[in-house]
Short mmCIF file of N, CA and C in Angstrom, two decimals:
data_model
loop_
_atom_site.label_atom_id
_atom_site.label_comp_id
_atom_site.label_asym_id
_atom_site.label_seq_id
_atom_site.Cartn_x
_atom_site.Cartn_y
_atom_site.Cartn_z
N ALA A 11 0.83 -1.19 0.00
CA ALA A 11 0.00 0.00 0.00
C ALA A 11 0.87 1.25 0.00
N GLY A 12 1.47 1.58 1.07
CA GLY A 12 2.26 2.80 1.15
C GLY A 12 2.23 3.32 2.57
N ILE A 13 2.76 4.51 2.75
CA ILE A 13 2.78 5.12 4.07
C ILE A 13 2.04 6.45 4.00
N THR A 14 1.56 6.88 5.16
CA THR A 14 0.87 8.17 5.20
C THR A 14 1.91 9.29 5.21
N GLN A 15 1.43 10.48 4.96
CA GLN A 15 2.31 11.64 4.99
C GLN A 15 2.94 11.79 6.38
N GLY A 16 2.14 11.58 7.43
CA GLY A 16 2.65 11.69 8.79
C GLY A 16 3.77 10.69 9.06
N MET A 17 3.59 9.46 8.59
CA MET A 17 4.63 8.44 8.75
C MET A 17 5.92 8.87 8.06
N MET A 18 5.76 9.44 6.87
CA MET A 18 6.94 9.88 6.12
C MET A 18 7.66 11.00 6.87
N TRP A 19 6.91 11.97 7.39
CA TRP A 19 7.55 13.09 8.10
C TRP A 19 8.26 12.61 9.35
N ARG A 20 7.68 11.64 10.06
CA ARG A 20 8.32 11.12 11.28
C ARG A 20 9.62 10.38 10.96
N ALA A 21 9.75 9.88 9.74
CA ALA A 21 10.95 9.15 9.34
C ALA A 21 11.95 10.04 8.60
N THR A 22 11.66 11.33 8.52
CA THR A 22 12.52 12.27 7.79
C THR A 22 13.33 13.10 8.77
N ASP A 23 14.64 13.21 8.50
CA ASP A 23 15.49 14.00 9.41
C ASP A 23 15.42 15.49 9.05
N ALA A 24 16.13 16.30 9.82
CA ALA A 24 16.09 17.76 9.67
C ALA A 24 16.59 18.23 8.31
N LYS A 25 17.41 17.42 7.63
CA LYS A 25 17.94 17.80 6.33
C LYS A 25 17.07 17.31 5.18
N GLY A 26 15.97 16.61 5.50
CA GLY A 26 15.05 16.16 4.48
C GLY A 26 15.30 14.75 3.97
N SER A 27 16.27 14.06 4.55
CA SER A 27 16.55 12.68 4.13
C SER A 27 15.66 11.70 4.87
N LEU A 28 15.21 10.70 4.14
CA LEU A 28 14.35 9.67 4.73
C LEU A 28 15.21 8.62 5.41
N ASP A 29 14.99 8.41 6.71
CA ASP A 29 15.69 7.38 7.47
C ASP A 29 14.82 6.14 7.43
N ARG A 30 15.17 5.19 6.56
CA ARG A 30 14.35 4.00 6.36
C ARG A 30 14.18 3.17 7.64
N SER A 31 15.12 3.28 8.57
CA SER A 31 15.00 2.52 9.82
C SER A 31 13.85 3.04 10.69
N LYS A 32 13.38 4.24 10.41
CA LYS A 32 12.28 4.81 11.19
C LYS A 32 10.91 4.58 10.55
N LEU A 33 10.88 3.89 9.44
CA LEU A 33 9.61 3.57 8.80
C LEU A 33 8.87 2.52 9.62
N PRO A 34 7.54 2.51 9.59
CA PRO A 34 6.77 1.53 10.35
C PRO A 34 7.14 0.10 9.95
N ALA A 35 7.06 -0.79 10.92
CA ALA A 35 7.36 -2.20 10.66
C ALA A 35 6.47 -2.71 9.52
N GLY A 36 7.05 -3.50 8.64
CA GLY A 36 6.30 -4.06 7.53
C GLY A 36 6.26 -3.19 6.29
N THR A 37 6.84 -1.99 6.36
CA THR A 37 6.87 -1.12 5.19
C THR A 37 7.83 -1.71 4.17
N GLU A 38 7.36 -1.88 2.96
CA GLU A 38 8.22 -2.41 1.91
C GLU A 38 9.14 -1.31 1.40
N VAL A 39 10.42 -1.56 1.48
CA VAL A 39 11.41 -0.61 0.98
C VAL A 39 11.90 -1.12 -0.37
N LEU A 40 11.69 -0.33 -1.39
CA LEU A 40 12.07 -0.72 -2.74
C LEU A 40 13.58 -0.67 -2.90
N LYS A 41 14.10 -1.57 -3.68
CA LYS A 41 15.55 -1.64 -3.91
C LYS A 41 15.90 -0.95 -5.22
N GLY A 42 17.01 -0.27 -5.24
CA GLY A 42 17.50 0.36 -6.45
C GLY A 42 17.11 1.82 -6.53
N PRO A 43 17.94 2.61 -7.18
CA PRO A 43 17.70 4.06 -7.23
C PRO A 43 16.47 4.47 -8.03
N ASP A 44 16.02 3.64 -8.95
CA ASP A 44 14.86 4.01 -9.74
C ASP A 44 13.72 2.99 -9.62
N ALA A 45 13.67 2.30 -8.49
CA ALA A 45 12.62 1.30 -8.27
C ALA A 45 11.23 1.95 -8.24
N TRP A 46 11.15 3.23 -7.96
CA TRP A 46 9.88 3.95 -7.93
C TRP A 46 9.17 3.90 -9.29
N LEU A 47 9.94 3.69 -10.35
CA LEU A 47 9.34 3.62 -11.69
C LEU A 47 8.40 2.43 -11.83
N ASP A 48 8.63 1.38 -11.08
CA ASP A 48 7.88 0.14 -11.22
C ASP A 48 6.65 0.06 -10.31
N VAL A 49 6.34 1.13 -9.61
CA VAL A 49 5.21 1.14 -8.68
C VAL A 49 3.92 1.43 -9.44
N ASP A 50 2.88 0.63 -9.15
CA ASP A 50 1.56 0.92 -9.72
C ASP A 50 1.01 2.15 -9.03
N ALA A 51 0.77 3.20 -9.80
CA ALA A 51 0.24 4.44 -9.24
C ALA A 51 -0.62 5.11 -10.30
N HIS A 52 -1.66 5.80 -9.85
CA HIS A 52 -2.49 6.56 -10.78
C HIS A 52 -1.82 7.88 -11.13
N VAL A 53 -1.15 8.47 -10.11
CA VAL A 53 -0.51 9.77 -10.27
C VAL A 53 0.95 9.63 -9.84
N LEU A 54 1.84 10.17 -10.64
CA LEU A 54 3.27 10.19 -10.33
C LEU A 54 3.71 11.63 -10.32
N VAL A 55 4.25 12.09 -9.19
CA VAL A 55 4.75 13.46 -9.08
C VAL A 55 6.27 13.39 -9.06
N LEU A 56 6.87 13.99 -10.05
CA LEU A 56 8.33 14.02 -10.17
C LEU A 56 8.82 15.35 -9.60
N ALA A 57 9.34 15.29 -8.38
CA ALA A 57 9.66 16.53 -7.68
C ALA A 57 11.13 16.64 -7.27
N ALA A 58 11.99 15.82 -7.84
CA ALA A 58 13.37 15.82 -7.36
C ALA A 58 14.39 16.36 -8.35
N SER A 59 14.37 15.87 -9.57
CA SER A 59 15.46 16.26 -10.46
C SER A 59 15.06 16.24 -11.94
N GLU A 60 15.91 16.84 -12.73
CA GLU A 60 15.74 16.89 -14.17
C GLU A 60 15.96 15.50 -14.78
N ASP A 61 15.26 15.21 -15.85
CA ASP A 61 15.41 13.96 -16.60
C ASP A 61 15.24 12.70 -15.75
N ALA A 62 14.26 12.71 -14.86
CA ALA A 62 13.95 11.51 -14.07
C ALA A 62 13.32 10.45 -14.95
N VAL A 63 12.52 10.89 -15.94
CA VAL A 63 11.91 9.96 -16.89
C VAL A 63 12.43 10.33 -18.28
N THR A 64 13.05 9.36 -18.92
CA THR A 64 13.66 9.56 -20.24
C THR A 64 13.15 8.48 -21.19
N GLU A 65 13.63 8.54 -22.42
CA GLU A 65 13.27 7.52 -23.40
C GLU A 65 13.69 6.12 -22.94
N LYS A 66 14.74 6.05 -22.12
CA LYS A 66 15.26 4.76 -21.67
C LYS A 66 14.39 4.09 -20.61
N ASN A 67 13.69 4.89 -19.78
CA ASN A 67 12.92 4.28 -18.69
C ASN A 67 11.42 4.56 -18.74
N VAL A 68 10.96 5.30 -19.74
CA VAL A 68 9.55 5.68 -19.81
C VAL A 68 8.63 4.46 -19.88
N GLY A 69 9.11 3.37 -20.43
CA GLY A 69 8.29 2.17 -20.53
C GLY A 69 7.90 1.59 -19.17
N ARG A 70 8.61 1.98 -18.13
CA ARG A 70 8.32 1.48 -16.79
C ARG A 70 7.28 2.31 -16.06
N VAL A 71 6.98 3.51 -16.55
CA VAL A 71 6.00 4.40 -15.90
C VAL A 71 4.60 3.86 -16.14
N ARG A 72 3.85 3.66 -15.07
CA ARG A 72 2.50 3.10 -15.17
C ARG A 72 1.41 4.14 -14.91
N ALA A 73 1.78 5.26 -14.34
CA ALA A 73 0.80 6.29 -13.98
C ALA A 73 0.15 6.88 -15.22
N LYS A 74 -1.10 7.31 -15.07
CA LYS A 74 -1.82 7.97 -16.16
C LYS A 74 -1.70 9.49 -16.09
N VAL A 75 -1.30 10.00 -14.92
CA VAL A 75 -1.08 11.44 -14.75
C VAL A 75 0.30 11.61 -14.14
N ILE A 76 1.12 12.43 -14.78
CA ILE A 76 2.47 12.68 -14.31
C ILE A 76 2.59 14.18 -14.08
N GLY A 77 2.87 14.56 -12.85
CA GLY A 77 3.02 15.97 -12.50
C GLY A 77 4.49 16.32 -12.40
N GLU A 78 4.89 17.34 -13.14
CA GLU A 78 6.28 17.77 -13.12
C GLU A 78 6.47 18.81 -12.01
N GLY A 79 6.82 18.32 -10.81
CA GLY A 79 7.08 19.23 -9.70
C GLY A 79 8.49 19.81 -9.77
N ALA A 80 9.40 19.07 -10.35
CA ALA A 80 10.78 19.55 -10.55
C ALA A 80 10.84 20.27 -11.90
N ASN A 81 11.96 20.88 -12.18
CA ASN A 81 12.16 21.51 -13.48
C ASN A 81 12.61 20.45 -14.49
N LEU A 82 11.86 20.31 -15.56
CA LEU A 82 12.19 19.43 -16.69
C LEU A 82 12.46 17.98 -16.28
N PRO A 83 11.60 17.36 -15.47
CA PRO A 83 11.87 15.98 -15.05
C PRO A 83 11.54 14.92 -16.10
N VAL A 84 10.79 15.30 -17.15
CA VAL A 84 10.45 14.34 -18.21
C VAL A 84 11.07 14.85 -19.52
N SER A 85 11.90 14.03 -20.14
CA SER A 85 12.55 14.44 -21.38
C SER A 85 11.50 14.57 -22.49
N PRO A 86 11.79 15.36 -23.53
CA PRO A 86 10.83 15.51 -24.63
C PRO A 86 10.42 14.18 -25.27
N GLY A 87 11.36 13.29 -25.46
CA GLY A 87 11.03 12.00 -26.05
C GLY A 87 10.11 11.18 -25.16
N ALA A 88 10.34 11.24 -23.86
CA ALA A 88 9.48 10.52 -22.91
C ALA A 88 8.09 11.17 -22.88
N GLN A 89 8.03 12.50 -22.99
CA GLN A 89 6.73 13.17 -23.06
C GLN A 89 5.94 12.67 -24.26
N ASP A 90 6.60 12.55 -25.38
CA ASP A 90 5.93 12.07 -26.60
C ASP A 90 5.37 10.66 -26.39
N GLU A 91 6.18 9.80 -25.78
CA GLU A 91 5.74 8.42 -25.55
C GLU A 91 4.58 8.37 -24.58
N LEU A 92 4.63 9.15 -23.51
CA LEU A 92 3.53 9.17 -22.54
C LEU A 92 2.25 9.67 -23.20
N HIS A 93 2.36 10.70 -24.03
CA HIS A 93 1.20 11.23 -24.76
C HIS A 93 0.63 10.16 -25.68
N ARG A 94 1.51 9.46 -26.39
CA ARG A 94 1.06 8.39 -27.29
C ARG A 94 0.29 7.32 -26.53
N ARG A 95 0.68 7.06 -25.28
CA ARG A 95 0.02 6.04 -24.45
C ARG A 95 -1.23 6.58 -23.76
N GLY A 96 -1.51 7.87 -23.90
CA GLY A 96 -2.71 8.44 -23.29
C GLY A 96 -2.52 8.98 -21.89
N ALA A 97 -1.28 9.06 -21.44
CA ALA A 97 -1.00 9.64 -20.12
C ALA A 97 -0.95 11.16 -20.24
N LEU A 98 -1.30 11.84 -19.17
CA LEU A 98 -1.29 13.30 -19.14
C LEU A 98 -0.07 13.75 -18.36
N VAL A 99 0.80 14.52 -18.99
CA VAL A 99 1.95 15.11 -18.31
C VAL A 99 1.60 16.57 -18.02
N VAL A 100 1.52 16.91 -16.75
CA VAL A 100 1.28 18.31 -16.35
C VAL A 100 2.65 18.97 -16.26
N PRO A 101 2.97 19.87 -17.20
CA PRO A 101 4.32 20.42 -17.25
C PRO A 101 4.67 21.27 -16.04
N ASP A 102 5.96 21.36 -15.79
CA ASP A 102 6.46 22.07 -14.62
C ASP A 102 5.93 23.49 -14.51
N VAL A 103 5.81 24.18 -15.63
CA VAL A 103 5.34 25.57 -15.56
C VAL A 103 3.90 25.67 -15.09
N LEU A 104 3.08 24.67 -15.36
CA LEU A 104 1.71 24.66 -14.84
C LEU A 104 1.67 24.13 -13.41
N ALA A 105 2.44 23.08 -13.14
CA ALA A 105 2.42 22.49 -11.80
C ALA A 105 2.94 23.47 -10.75
N ASN A 106 3.82 24.37 -11.14
CA ASN A 106 4.43 25.30 -10.19
C ASN A 106 3.94 26.73 -10.34
N ILE A 107 2.88 26.92 -11.09
CA ILE A 107 2.43 28.27 -11.43
C ILE A 107 1.96 29.09 -10.22
N GLY A 108 1.44 28.43 -9.22
CA GLY A 108 0.91 29.15 -8.06
C GLY A 108 1.96 29.97 -7.34
N GLY A 109 3.08 29.36 -7.03
CA GLY A 109 4.15 30.07 -6.33
C GLY A 109 4.71 31.22 -7.14
N ALA A 110 4.90 30.99 -8.43
CA ALA A 110 5.43 32.04 -9.30
C ALA A 110 4.43 33.19 -9.41
N ALA A 111 3.15 32.86 -9.48
CA ALA A 111 2.13 33.91 -9.61
C ALA A 111 2.06 34.76 -8.35
N VAL A 112 2.13 34.13 -7.18
CA VAL A 112 2.12 34.90 -5.92
C VAL A 112 3.32 35.84 -5.89
N THR A 113 4.47 35.32 -6.21
CA THR A 113 5.69 36.14 -6.21
C THR A 113 5.54 37.32 -7.17
N SER A 114 5.01 37.06 -8.36
CA SER A 114 4.82 38.11 -9.34
C SER A 114 3.87 39.19 -8.83
N LEU A 115 2.77 38.78 -8.24
CA LEU A 115 1.80 39.75 -7.72
C LEU A 115 2.40 40.61 -6.61
N VAL A 116 3.13 39.96 -5.72
CA VAL A 116 3.71 40.70 -4.59
C VAL A 116 4.82 41.63 -5.06
N LEU A 117 5.74 41.12 -5.89
CA LEU A 117 6.86 41.95 -6.34
C LEU A 117 6.43 43.10 -7.24
N SER A 118 5.35 42.93 -7.97
CA SER A 118 4.89 44.00 -8.86
C SER A 118 3.88 44.92 -8.16
N ALA A 119 3.69 44.71 -6.86
CA ALA A 119 2.75 45.52 -6.07
C ALA A 119 1.35 45.47 -6.67
N SER A 120 0.95 44.30 -7.13
CA SER A 120 -0.36 44.13 -7.76
C SER A 120 -1.39 43.53 -6.81
N THR A 121 -1.09 43.56 -5.54
CA THR A 121 -2.04 43.05 -4.54
C THR A 121 -2.81 44.22 -3.96
N PRO A 122 -4.01 43.96 -3.44
CA PRO A 122 -4.74 45.06 -2.79
C PRO A 122 -3.99 45.52 -1.54
N HIS A 123 -4.18 46.75 -1.18
CA HIS A 123 -3.51 47.30 0.00
C HIS A 123 -4.32 46.93 1.25
N LEU A 124 -4.09 45.71 1.71
CA LEU A 124 -4.78 45.20 2.90
C LEU A 124 -3.80 45.16 4.06
N THR A 125 -4.23 45.67 5.20
CA THR A 125 -3.35 45.64 6.37
C THR A 125 -3.52 44.34 7.16
N ASP A 126 -4.62 43.66 6.93
CA ASP A 126 -4.87 42.40 7.61
C ASP A 126 -4.25 41.25 6.82
N THR A 127 -3.28 40.59 7.41
CA THR A 127 -2.56 39.51 6.73
C THR A 127 -3.52 38.40 6.30
N ALA A 128 -4.44 38.02 7.16
CA ALA A 128 -5.38 36.94 6.82
C ALA A 128 -6.21 37.31 5.60
N ALA A 129 -6.62 38.57 5.51
CA ALA A 129 -7.41 39.01 4.35
C ALA A 129 -6.55 38.98 3.07
N LEU A 130 -5.29 39.39 3.18
CA LEU A 130 -4.39 39.36 2.02
C LEU A 130 -4.16 37.92 1.55
N VAL A 131 -3.93 37.02 2.50
CA VAL A 131 -3.72 35.61 2.15
C VAL A 131 -4.97 35.05 1.48
N LYS A 132 -6.14 35.39 2.01
CA LYS A 132 -7.40 34.92 1.41
C LYS A 132 -7.53 35.45 -0.01
N TRP A 133 -7.21 36.73 -0.21
CA TRP A 133 -7.28 37.31 -1.55
C TRP A 133 -6.30 36.61 -2.49
N LEU A 134 -5.06 36.40 -2.03
CA LEU A 134 -4.05 35.75 -2.87
C LEU A 134 -4.48 34.35 -3.27
N PHE A 135 -5.00 33.56 -2.32
CA PHE A 135 -5.45 32.21 -2.65
C PHE A 135 -6.57 32.25 -3.69
N SER A 136 -7.51 33.16 -3.51
CA SER A 136 -8.62 33.27 -4.45
C SER A 136 -8.12 33.71 -5.84
N GLU A 137 -7.28 34.72 -5.86
CA GLU A 137 -6.75 35.24 -7.13
C GLU A 137 -5.93 34.17 -7.87
N ILE A 138 -5.09 33.49 -7.14
CA ILE A 138 -4.24 32.46 -7.76
C ILE A 138 -5.09 31.28 -8.22
N ASP A 139 -6.08 30.91 -7.43
CA ASP A 139 -6.98 29.82 -7.83
C ASP A 139 -7.67 30.18 -9.15
N ASP A 140 -8.15 31.42 -9.26
CA ASP A 140 -8.79 31.86 -10.51
C ASP A 140 -7.81 31.81 -11.68
N ARG A 141 -6.61 32.32 -11.48
CA ARG A 141 -5.62 32.37 -12.55
C ARG A 141 -5.19 30.96 -12.99
N VAL A 142 -4.95 30.09 -12.01
CA VAL A 142 -4.53 28.73 -12.33
C VAL A 142 -5.66 27.98 -13.04
N THR A 143 -6.88 28.16 -12.56
CA THR A 143 -8.03 27.51 -13.20
C THR A 143 -8.17 27.96 -14.65
N ARG A 144 -8.04 29.26 -14.90
CA ARG A 144 -8.13 29.78 -16.27
C ARG A 144 -7.01 29.21 -17.13
N ALA A 145 -5.79 29.23 -16.61
CA ALA A 145 -4.65 28.73 -17.39
C ALA A 145 -4.81 27.25 -17.71
N MET A 146 -5.22 26.47 -16.73
CA MET A 146 -5.39 25.02 -16.96
C MET A 146 -6.53 24.76 -17.94
N THR A 147 -7.62 25.50 -17.82
CA THR A 147 -8.76 25.31 -18.70
C THR A 147 -8.37 25.59 -20.15
N ILE A 148 -7.67 26.69 -20.37
CA ILE A 148 -7.23 27.03 -21.73
C ILE A 148 -6.27 25.97 -22.25
N ALA A 149 -5.31 25.58 -21.45
CA ALA A 149 -4.30 24.62 -21.90
C ALA A 149 -4.91 23.25 -22.20
N VAL A 150 -5.76 22.77 -21.31
CA VAL A 150 -6.37 21.45 -21.52
C VAL A 150 -7.31 21.49 -22.72
N SER A 151 -8.06 22.56 -22.85
CA SER A 151 -8.96 22.69 -24.00
C SER A 151 -8.19 22.66 -25.31
N ARG A 152 -7.11 23.42 -25.37
CA ARG A 152 -6.31 23.44 -26.60
C ARG A 152 -5.65 22.08 -26.83
N THR A 153 -5.26 21.41 -25.77
CA THR A 153 -4.67 20.07 -25.91
C THR A 153 -5.68 19.12 -26.55
N LYS A 154 -6.92 19.20 -26.10
CA LYS A 154 -7.95 18.31 -26.65
C LYS A 154 -8.22 18.62 -28.12
N THR A 155 -8.32 19.89 -28.46
CA THR A 155 -8.65 20.23 -29.85
C THR A 155 -7.47 19.99 -30.79
N SER A 156 -6.25 20.19 -30.31
CA SER A 156 -5.08 20.03 -31.18
C SER A 156 -4.52 18.61 -31.15
N ARG A 157 -4.90 17.85 -30.12
CA ARG A 157 -4.38 16.49 -29.92
C ARG A 157 -2.86 16.48 -29.77
N ARG A 158 -2.33 17.59 -29.28
CA ARG A 158 -0.89 17.70 -29.00
C ARG A 158 -0.66 17.53 -27.51
N PRO A 159 0.53 17.09 -27.11
CA PRO A 159 0.82 16.93 -25.68
C PRO A 159 0.69 18.26 -24.93
N LEU A 160 0.18 18.18 -23.71
CA LEU A 160 -0.01 19.37 -22.88
C LEU A 160 1.27 20.21 -22.73
N PRO A 161 2.45 19.61 -22.51
CA PRO A 161 3.65 20.45 -22.39
C PRO A 161 3.92 21.28 -23.64
N LEU A 162 3.67 20.75 -24.83
CA LEU A 162 3.89 21.51 -26.05
C LEU A 162 2.86 22.62 -26.21
N VAL A 163 1.64 22.34 -25.83
CA VAL A 163 0.59 23.36 -25.89
C VAL A 163 0.92 24.50 -24.93
N VAL A 164 1.36 24.17 -23.74
CA VAL A 164 1.73 25.20 -22.75
C VAL A 164 2.89 26.04 -23.27
N GLU A 165 3.84 25.40 -23.93
CA GLU A 165 4.96 26.14 -24.51
C GLU A 165 4.44 27.13 -25.57
N ASP A 166 3.54 26.66 -26.43
CA ASP A 166 2.95 27.55 -27.45
C ASP A 166 2.24 28.73 -26.79
N LEU A 167 1.45 28.44 -25.76
CA LEU A 167 0.72 29.51 -25.07
C LEU A 167 1.67 30.53 -24.45
N SER A 168 2.79 30.05 -23.91
CA SER A 168 3.74 30.97 -23.29
C SER A 168 4.38 31.88 -24.35
N PHE A 169 4.67 31.32 -25.52
CA PHE A 169 5.22 32.14 -26.61
C PHE A 169 4.20 33.17 -27.08
N GLU A 170 2.94 32.74 -27.20
CA GLU A 170 1.89 33.66 -27.63
C GLU A 170 1.74 34.81 -26.63
N ARG A 171 1.78 34.48 -25.35
CA ARG A 171 1.64 35.51 -24.32
C ARG A 171 2.84 36.46 -24.36
N ALA A 172 4.03 35.91 -24.52
CA ALA A 172 5.22 36.76 -24.60
C ALA A 172 5.12 37.73 -25.77
N ALA A 173 4.61 37.24 -26.89
CA ALA A 173 4.46 38.09 -28.08
C ALA A 173 3.44 39.20 -27.86
N ARG A 174 2.38 38.91 -27.07
CA ARG A 174 1.38 39.96 -26.76
C ARG A 174 1.99 41.03 -25.86
N VAL A 175 2.78 40.60 -24.89
CA VAL A 175 3.38 41.54 -23.93
C VAL A 175 4.50 42.33 -24.58
N ARG A 176 5.24 41.66 -25.44
CA ARG A 176 6.40 42.29 -26.09
C ARG A 176 6.33 42.01 -27.58
N PRO A 177 5.76 42.93 -28.35
CA PRO A 177 5.52 42.69 -29.78
C PRO A 177 6.76 42.33 -30.59
N ASP A 178 7.95 42.70 -30.13
CA ASP A 178 9.16 42.37 -30.89
C ASP A 178 9.65 40.95 -30.61
N PHE A 179 8.94 40.22 -29.74
CA PHE A 179 9.31 38.84 -29.42
C PHE A 179 9.02 37.94 -30.61
N ALA A 180 10.00 37.17 -31.03
CA ALA A 180 9.84 36.27 -32.19
C ALA A 180 9.24 34.96 -31.73
N VAL A 181 8.04 34.68 -32.18
CA VAL A 181 7.36 33.43 -31.81
C VAL A 181 7.88 32.31 -32.70
N PRO A 182 8.42 31.23 -32.09
CA PRO A 182 8.90 30.10 -32.90
C PRO A 182 7.74 29.46 -33.66
N VAL A 183 8.01 28.98 -34.84
CA VAL A 183 7.01 28.30 -35.66
C VAL A 183 7.02 26.84 -35.28
N THR A 184 5.85 26.30 -34.91
CA THR A 184 5.75 24.87 -34.57
C THR A 184 5.18 24.12 -35.74
N THR A 185 5.55 22.86 -35.82
CA THR A 185 5.04 22.04 -36.92
C THR A 185 3.99 21.08 -36.43
#
């Protein structure tokens, strides 16, 4: 089955390393550095490093939804293969959009002038939820109509947005 989040935190040291000796009795510890690839899972979140899934190991991924929590954890070739198999890869720029959007709003002074921290946090959560929902809706809709992988559609959308903001930006031609 697996372990709960609480179990994982209790077995994690101050530096973030998992101490396997502190896992509950009977917990199956997988062998090998990439044994996680062979786990039956509906959702796989890649949050550690670049190129975790490549053309060489993509055949071992069983999840139907892959979230890119790290930067570029799925190689382009592996993305193509996952798309061909019907899996959805949520690209890093969408998976991490909330934090970047909050930072952008705060640094650009685009937040309301609220003195109550709780009210500001509530506004930020609502604003970011709206923005993320809109971005995901547009991206998923275009993915369905174009039948192209979500990461490529998101890349196209980012180029289109850059061109709107900065008219001299050269939008790459996709085939």
